[in-house]
Backbone as CSV, one residue per row, in Angstrom:
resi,resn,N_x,N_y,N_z,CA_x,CA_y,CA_z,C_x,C_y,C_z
1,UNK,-16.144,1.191,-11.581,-14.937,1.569,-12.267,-14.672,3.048,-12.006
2,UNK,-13.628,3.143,-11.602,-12.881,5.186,-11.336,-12.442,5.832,-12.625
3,UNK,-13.085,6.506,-13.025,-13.110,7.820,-14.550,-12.334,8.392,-14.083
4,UNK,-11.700,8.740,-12.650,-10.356,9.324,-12.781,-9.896,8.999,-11.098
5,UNK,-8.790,8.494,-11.519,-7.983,7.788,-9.912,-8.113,9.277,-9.048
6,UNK,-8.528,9.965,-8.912,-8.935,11.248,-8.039,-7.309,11.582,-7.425
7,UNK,-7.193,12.270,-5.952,-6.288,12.626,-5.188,-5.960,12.127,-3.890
8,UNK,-5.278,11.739,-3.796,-4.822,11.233,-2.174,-3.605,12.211,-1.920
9,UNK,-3.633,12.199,-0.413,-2.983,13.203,0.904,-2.574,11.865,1.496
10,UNK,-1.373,12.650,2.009,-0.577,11.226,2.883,0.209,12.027,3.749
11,UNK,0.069,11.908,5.168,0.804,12.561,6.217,0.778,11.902,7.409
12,UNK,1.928,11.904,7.883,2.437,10.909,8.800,3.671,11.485,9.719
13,UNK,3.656,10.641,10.816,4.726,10.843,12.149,5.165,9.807,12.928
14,UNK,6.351,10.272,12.388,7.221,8.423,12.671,8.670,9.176,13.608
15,UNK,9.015,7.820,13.891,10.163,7.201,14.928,11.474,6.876,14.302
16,UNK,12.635,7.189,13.975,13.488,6.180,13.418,14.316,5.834,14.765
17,UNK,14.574,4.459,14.677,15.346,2.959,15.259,16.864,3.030,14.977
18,UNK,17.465,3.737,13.797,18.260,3.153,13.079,17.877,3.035,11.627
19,UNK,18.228,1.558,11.377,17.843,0.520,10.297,16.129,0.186,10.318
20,UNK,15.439,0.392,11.617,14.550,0.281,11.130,13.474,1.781,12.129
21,UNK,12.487,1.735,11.377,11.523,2.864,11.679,9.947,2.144,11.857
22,UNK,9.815,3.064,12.855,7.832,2.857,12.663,7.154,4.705,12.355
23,UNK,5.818,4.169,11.937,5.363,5.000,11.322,3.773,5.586,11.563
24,UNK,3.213,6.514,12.048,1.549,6.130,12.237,1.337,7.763,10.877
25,UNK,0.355,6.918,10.103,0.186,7.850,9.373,-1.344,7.660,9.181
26,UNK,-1.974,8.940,7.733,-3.333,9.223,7.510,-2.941,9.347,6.050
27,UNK,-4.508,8.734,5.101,-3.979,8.840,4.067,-5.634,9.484,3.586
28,UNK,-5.698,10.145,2.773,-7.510,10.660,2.192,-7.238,10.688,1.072
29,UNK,-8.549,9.376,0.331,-8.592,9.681,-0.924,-10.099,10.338,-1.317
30,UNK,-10.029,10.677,-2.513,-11.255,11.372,-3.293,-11.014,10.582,-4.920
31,UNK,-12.261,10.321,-5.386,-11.932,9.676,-6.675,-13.957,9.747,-7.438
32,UNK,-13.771,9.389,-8.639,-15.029,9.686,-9.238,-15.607,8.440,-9.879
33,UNK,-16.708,7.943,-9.888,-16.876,6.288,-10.396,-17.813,7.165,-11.581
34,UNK,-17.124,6.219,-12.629,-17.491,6.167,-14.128,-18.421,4.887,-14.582
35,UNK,-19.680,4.775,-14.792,-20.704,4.151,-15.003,-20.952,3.365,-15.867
36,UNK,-19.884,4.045,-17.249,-20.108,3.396,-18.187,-18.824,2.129,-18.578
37,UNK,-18.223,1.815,-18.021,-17.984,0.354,-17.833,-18.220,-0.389,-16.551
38,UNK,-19.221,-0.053,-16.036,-19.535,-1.149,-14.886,-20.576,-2.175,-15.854
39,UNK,-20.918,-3.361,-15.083,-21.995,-3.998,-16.324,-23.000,-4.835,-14.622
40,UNK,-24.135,-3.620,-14.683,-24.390,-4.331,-13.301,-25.618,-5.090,-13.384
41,UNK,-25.727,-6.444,-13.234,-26.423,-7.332,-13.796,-27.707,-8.082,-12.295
42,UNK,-29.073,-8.348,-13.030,-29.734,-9.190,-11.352,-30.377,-10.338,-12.239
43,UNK,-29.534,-11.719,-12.233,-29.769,-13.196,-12.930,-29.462,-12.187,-14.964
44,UNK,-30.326,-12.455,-15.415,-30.152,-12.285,-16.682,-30.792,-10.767,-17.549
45,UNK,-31.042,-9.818,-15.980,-31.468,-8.943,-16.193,-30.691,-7.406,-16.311
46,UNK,-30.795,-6.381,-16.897,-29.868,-5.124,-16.529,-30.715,-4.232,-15.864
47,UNK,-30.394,-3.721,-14.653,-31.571,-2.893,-13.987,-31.176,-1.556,-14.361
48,UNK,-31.604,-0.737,-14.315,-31.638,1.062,-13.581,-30.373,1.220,-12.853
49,UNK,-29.616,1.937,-12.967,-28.733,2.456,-11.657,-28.720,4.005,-11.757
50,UNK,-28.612,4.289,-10.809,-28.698,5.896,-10.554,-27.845,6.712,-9.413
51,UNK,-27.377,7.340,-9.672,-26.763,7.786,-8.099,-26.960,9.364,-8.216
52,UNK,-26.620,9.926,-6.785,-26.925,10.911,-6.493,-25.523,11.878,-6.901
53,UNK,-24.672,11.411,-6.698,-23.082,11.766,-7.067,-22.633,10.805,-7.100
54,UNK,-21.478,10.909,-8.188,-20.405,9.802,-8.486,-19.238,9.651,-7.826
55,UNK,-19.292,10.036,-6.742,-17.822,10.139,-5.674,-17.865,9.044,-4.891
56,UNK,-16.713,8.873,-4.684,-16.305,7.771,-3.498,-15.183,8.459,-2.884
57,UNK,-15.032,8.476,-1.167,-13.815,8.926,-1.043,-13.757,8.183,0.548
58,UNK,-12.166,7.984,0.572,-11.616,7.204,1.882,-10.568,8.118,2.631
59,UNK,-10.936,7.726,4.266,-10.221,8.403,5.171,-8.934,6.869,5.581
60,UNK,-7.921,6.901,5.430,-7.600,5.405,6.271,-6.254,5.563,7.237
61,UNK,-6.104,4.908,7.809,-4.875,5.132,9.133,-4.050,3.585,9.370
62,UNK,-3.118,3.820,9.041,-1.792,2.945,9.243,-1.173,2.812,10.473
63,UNK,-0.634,2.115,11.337,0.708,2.117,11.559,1.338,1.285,10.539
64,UNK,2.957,1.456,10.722,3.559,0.946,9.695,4.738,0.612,10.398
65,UNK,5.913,-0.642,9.772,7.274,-0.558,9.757,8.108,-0.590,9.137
66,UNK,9.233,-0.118,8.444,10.334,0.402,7.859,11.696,-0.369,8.360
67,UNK,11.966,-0.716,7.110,13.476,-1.180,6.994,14.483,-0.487,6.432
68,UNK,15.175,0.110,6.563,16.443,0.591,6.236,17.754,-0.518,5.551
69,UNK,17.602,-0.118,4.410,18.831,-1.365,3.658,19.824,-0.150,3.202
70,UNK,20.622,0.678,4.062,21.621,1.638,3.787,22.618,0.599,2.865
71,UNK,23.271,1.843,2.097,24.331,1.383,1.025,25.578,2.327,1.506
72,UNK,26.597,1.539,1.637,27.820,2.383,2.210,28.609,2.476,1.537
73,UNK,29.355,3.919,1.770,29.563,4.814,0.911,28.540,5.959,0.107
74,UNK,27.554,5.677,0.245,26.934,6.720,-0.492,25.474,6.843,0.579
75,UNK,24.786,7.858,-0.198,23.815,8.891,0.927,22.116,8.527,0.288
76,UNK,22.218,7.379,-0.744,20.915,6.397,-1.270,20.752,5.560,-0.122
77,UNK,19.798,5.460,0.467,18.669,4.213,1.279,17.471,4.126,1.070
78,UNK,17.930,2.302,0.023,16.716,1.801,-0.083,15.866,1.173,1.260
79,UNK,14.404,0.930,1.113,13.558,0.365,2.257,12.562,0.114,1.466
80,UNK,12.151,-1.080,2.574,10.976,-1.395,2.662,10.210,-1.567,3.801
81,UNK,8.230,-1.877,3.778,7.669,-1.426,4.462,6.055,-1.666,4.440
82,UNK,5.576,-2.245,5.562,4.390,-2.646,5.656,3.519,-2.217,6.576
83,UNK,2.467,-2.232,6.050,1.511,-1.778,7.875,-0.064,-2.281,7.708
84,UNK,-0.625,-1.784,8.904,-1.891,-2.315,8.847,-2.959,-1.253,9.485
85,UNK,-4.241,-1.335,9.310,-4.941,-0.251,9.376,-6.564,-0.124,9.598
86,UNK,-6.873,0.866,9.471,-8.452,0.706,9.315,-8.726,1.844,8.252
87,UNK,-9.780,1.574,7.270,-10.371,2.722,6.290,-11.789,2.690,6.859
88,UNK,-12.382,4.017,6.659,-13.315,4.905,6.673,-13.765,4.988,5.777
89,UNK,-14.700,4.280,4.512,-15.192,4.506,3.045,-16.255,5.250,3.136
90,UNK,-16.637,6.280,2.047,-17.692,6.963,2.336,-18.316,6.870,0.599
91,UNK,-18.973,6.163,0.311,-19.895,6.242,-0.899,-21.372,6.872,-1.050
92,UNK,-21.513,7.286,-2.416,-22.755,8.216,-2.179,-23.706,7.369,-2.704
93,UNK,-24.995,7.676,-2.141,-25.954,6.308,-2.406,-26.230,5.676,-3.928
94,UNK,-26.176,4.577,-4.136,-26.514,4.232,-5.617,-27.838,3.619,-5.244
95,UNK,-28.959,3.559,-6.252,-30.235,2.642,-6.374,-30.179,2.013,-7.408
96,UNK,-30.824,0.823,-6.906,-30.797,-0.082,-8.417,-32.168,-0.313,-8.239
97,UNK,-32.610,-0.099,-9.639,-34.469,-0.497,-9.406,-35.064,-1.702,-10.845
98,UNK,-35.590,-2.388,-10.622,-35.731,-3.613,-11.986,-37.212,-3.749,-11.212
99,UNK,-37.918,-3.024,-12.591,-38.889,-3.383,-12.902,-39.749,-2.851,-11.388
100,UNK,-40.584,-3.379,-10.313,-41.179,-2.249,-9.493,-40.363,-2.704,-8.021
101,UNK,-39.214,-3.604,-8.141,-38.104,-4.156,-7.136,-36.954,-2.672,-7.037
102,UNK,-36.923,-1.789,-6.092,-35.942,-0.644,-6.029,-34.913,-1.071,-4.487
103,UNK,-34.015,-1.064,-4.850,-32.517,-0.837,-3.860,-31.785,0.022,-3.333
104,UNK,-31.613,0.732,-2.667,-30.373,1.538,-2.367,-29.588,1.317,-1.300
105,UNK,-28.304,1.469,-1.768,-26.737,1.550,-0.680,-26.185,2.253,-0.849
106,UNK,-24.846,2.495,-0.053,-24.431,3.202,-0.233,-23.933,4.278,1.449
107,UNK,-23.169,4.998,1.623,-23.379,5.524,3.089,-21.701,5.265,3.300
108,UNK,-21.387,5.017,4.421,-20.249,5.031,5.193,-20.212,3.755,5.551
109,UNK,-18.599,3.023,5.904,-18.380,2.044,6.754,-16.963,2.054,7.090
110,UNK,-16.435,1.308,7.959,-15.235,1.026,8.087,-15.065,-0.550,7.751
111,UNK,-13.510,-0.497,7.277,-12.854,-2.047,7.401,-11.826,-1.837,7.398
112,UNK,-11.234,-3.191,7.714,-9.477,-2.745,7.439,-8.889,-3.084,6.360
113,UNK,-7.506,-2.301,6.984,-7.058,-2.021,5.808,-5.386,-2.355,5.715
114,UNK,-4.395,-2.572,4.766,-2.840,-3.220,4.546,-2.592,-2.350,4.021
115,UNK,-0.779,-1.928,3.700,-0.428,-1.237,2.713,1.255,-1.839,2.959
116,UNK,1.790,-1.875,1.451,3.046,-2.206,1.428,4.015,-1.112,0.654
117,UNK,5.121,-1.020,1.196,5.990,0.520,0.257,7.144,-0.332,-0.009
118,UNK,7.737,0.122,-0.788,9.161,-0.003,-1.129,9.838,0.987,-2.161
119,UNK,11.010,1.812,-0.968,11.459,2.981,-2.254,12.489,3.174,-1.561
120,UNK,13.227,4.464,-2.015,14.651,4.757,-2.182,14.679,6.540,-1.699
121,UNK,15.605,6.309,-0.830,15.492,8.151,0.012,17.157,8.648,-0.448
122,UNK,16.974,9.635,-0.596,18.330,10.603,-0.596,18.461,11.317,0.440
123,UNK,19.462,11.178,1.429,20.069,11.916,2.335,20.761,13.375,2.172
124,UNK,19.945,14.095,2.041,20.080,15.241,1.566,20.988,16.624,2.627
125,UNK,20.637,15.679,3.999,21.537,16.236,4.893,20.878,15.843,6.195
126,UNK,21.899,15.683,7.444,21.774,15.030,8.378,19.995,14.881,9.019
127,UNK,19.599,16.033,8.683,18.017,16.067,9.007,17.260,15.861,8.212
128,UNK,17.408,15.617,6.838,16.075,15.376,5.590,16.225,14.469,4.697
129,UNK,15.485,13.529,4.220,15.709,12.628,3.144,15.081,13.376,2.258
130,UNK,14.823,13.099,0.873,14.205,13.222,0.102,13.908,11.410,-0.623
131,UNK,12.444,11.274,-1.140,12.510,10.088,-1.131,11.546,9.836,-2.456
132,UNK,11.280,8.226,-2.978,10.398,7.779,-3.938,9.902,6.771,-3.701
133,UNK,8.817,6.666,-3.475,8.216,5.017,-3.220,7.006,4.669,-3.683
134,UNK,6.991,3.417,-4.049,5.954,2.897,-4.585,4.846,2.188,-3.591
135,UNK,3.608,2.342,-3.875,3.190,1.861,-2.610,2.055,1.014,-3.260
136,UNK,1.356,0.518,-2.171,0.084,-0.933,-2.423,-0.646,-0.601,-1.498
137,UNK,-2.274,-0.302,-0.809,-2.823,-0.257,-0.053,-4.020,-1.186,-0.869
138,UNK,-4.650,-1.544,-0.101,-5.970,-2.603,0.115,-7.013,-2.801,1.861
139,UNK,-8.136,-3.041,1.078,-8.781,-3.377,1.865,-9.700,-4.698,1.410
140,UNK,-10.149,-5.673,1.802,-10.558,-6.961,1.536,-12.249,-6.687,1.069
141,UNK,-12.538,-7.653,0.410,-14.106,-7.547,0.060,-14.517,-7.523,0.999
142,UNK,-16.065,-6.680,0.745,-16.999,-6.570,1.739,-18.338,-7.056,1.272
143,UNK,-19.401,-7.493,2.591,-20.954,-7.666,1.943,-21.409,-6.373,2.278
144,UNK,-22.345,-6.166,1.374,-23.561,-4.615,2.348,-25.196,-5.015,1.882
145,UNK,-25.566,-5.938,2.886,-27.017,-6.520,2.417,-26.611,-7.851,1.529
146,UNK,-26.878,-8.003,0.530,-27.384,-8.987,-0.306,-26.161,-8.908,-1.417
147,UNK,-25.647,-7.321,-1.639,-24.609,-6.731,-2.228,-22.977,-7.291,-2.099
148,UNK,-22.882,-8.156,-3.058,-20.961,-8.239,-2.491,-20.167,-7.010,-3.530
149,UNK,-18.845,-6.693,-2.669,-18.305,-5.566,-3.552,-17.039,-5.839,-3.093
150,UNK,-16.814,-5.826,-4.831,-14.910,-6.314,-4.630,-14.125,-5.394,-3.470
151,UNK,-12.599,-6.149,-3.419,-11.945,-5.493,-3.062,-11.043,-3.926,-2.955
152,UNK,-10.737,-2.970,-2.236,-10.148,-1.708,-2.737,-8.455,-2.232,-2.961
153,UNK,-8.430,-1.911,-3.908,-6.991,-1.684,-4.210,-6.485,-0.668,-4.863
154,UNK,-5.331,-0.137,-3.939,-4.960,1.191,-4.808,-3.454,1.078,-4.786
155,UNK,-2.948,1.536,-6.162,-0.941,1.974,-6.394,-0.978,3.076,-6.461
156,UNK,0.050,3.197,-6.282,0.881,4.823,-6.329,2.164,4.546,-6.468
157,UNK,2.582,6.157,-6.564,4.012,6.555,-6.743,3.733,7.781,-5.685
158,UNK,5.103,7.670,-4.756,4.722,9.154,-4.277,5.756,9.534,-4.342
159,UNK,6.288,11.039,-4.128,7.801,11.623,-3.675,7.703,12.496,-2.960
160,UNK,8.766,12.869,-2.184,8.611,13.389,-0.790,9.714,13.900,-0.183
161,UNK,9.613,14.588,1.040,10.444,15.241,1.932,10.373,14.783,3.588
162,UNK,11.203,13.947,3.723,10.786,13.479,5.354,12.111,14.343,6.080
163,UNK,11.443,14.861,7.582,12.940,15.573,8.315,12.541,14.817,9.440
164,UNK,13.397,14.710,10.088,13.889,14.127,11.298,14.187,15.420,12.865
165,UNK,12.825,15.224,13.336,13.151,16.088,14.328,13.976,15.636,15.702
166,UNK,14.527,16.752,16.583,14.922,16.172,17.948,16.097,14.882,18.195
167,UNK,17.048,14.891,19.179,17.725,13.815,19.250,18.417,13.767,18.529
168,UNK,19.910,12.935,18.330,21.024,13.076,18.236,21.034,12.660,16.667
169,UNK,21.571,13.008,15.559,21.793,12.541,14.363,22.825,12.599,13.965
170,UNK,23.214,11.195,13.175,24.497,10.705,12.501,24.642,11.752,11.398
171,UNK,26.056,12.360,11.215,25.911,12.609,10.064,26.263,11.976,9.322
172,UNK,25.830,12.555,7.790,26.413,11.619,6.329,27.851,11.574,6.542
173,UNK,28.598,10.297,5.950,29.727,9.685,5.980,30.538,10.840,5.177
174,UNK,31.952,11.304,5.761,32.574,11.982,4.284,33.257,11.207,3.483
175,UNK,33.113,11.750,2.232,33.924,11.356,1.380,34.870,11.654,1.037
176,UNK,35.863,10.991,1.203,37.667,11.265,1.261,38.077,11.821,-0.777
177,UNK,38.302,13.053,-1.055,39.142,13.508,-2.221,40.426,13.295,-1.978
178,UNK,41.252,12.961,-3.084,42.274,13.159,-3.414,43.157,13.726,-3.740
């Protein structure tokens, strides 16, 4: 269990299509595991757990693609957006010891990894959105030894500043006064 959803970094370099975009990005989290609601059990027994530090933290890498659902007349575009990936997990060793039986895991691995967005950008001017999106990343259960360990799943909210370098850009539509 995470005593505090820690910090994630998200930076990325993308393509726009139009209506639609691709995306290759990096995302790093840092977060702290809280002990006292885990309930870690061997048959009907509670062992020892111990760790050296309570950190967990992930490196992971996307590509992604982007839909553009522009609204006309105005300078709001909603999207959505999926991708796929690999994470880098890095946990610090835990031991579990019952009775004169001792364990430890813990270390580095990779697996992959999904993430889904869906949010809403403001066209703030021909080169910059400003934006809000909600996002979903995961990575699927894993074994490590004898050890199964759920799945990662993480939400967010992020907000942001994307610019658009190089090459020809539309500008925003005007709006006709009266």
């Amino acid at each position: 269990m995470l005593a505090d959803p820690g910090f994630a970094s998200e930076r990325g370099l993308g393509c726009d299509f139009g209506r639609l975009r691709g995306e290759l990005s990096w995302v790093r989290r840092q977060a702290t595991i809280d002990d006292a609601g885990s309930s870690w059990t061997v048959g009907p027994f509670r062992p020892i757990v111990s760790r050296d530090s309570p950190k967990v933290s992930s490196n992971s890498g996307f590509a992604s693609l982007y839909l553009d659902l522009p609204v006309s007349g105005t300078r709001l575009i909603p999207y959505l957006g999926g991708g796929l990936g690999v994470t880098a997990l890095q946990t610090s060793p835990t031991t579990i010891q019952l009775r004169r039986f001792s364990s430890t895991f813990g270390g580095s691995g990779k697996l992959p990894a999904y993430q889904a967005k869906v949010g809403l950008a403001y066209r703030s001017s021909p080169r910059t959105d400003l934006f809000a999106e909600a996002v979903f990343q995961g990575s699927p259960s894993r074994s490590q030894g004898s050890l199964e360990r759920s799945p990662l799943i993480n939400w967010g909210l992020r907000l942001g500043l994307r610019w658009r370098l190089g090459g020809p850009v539309k500008a925003p539509t005007p709006v006709a006064t009266p």
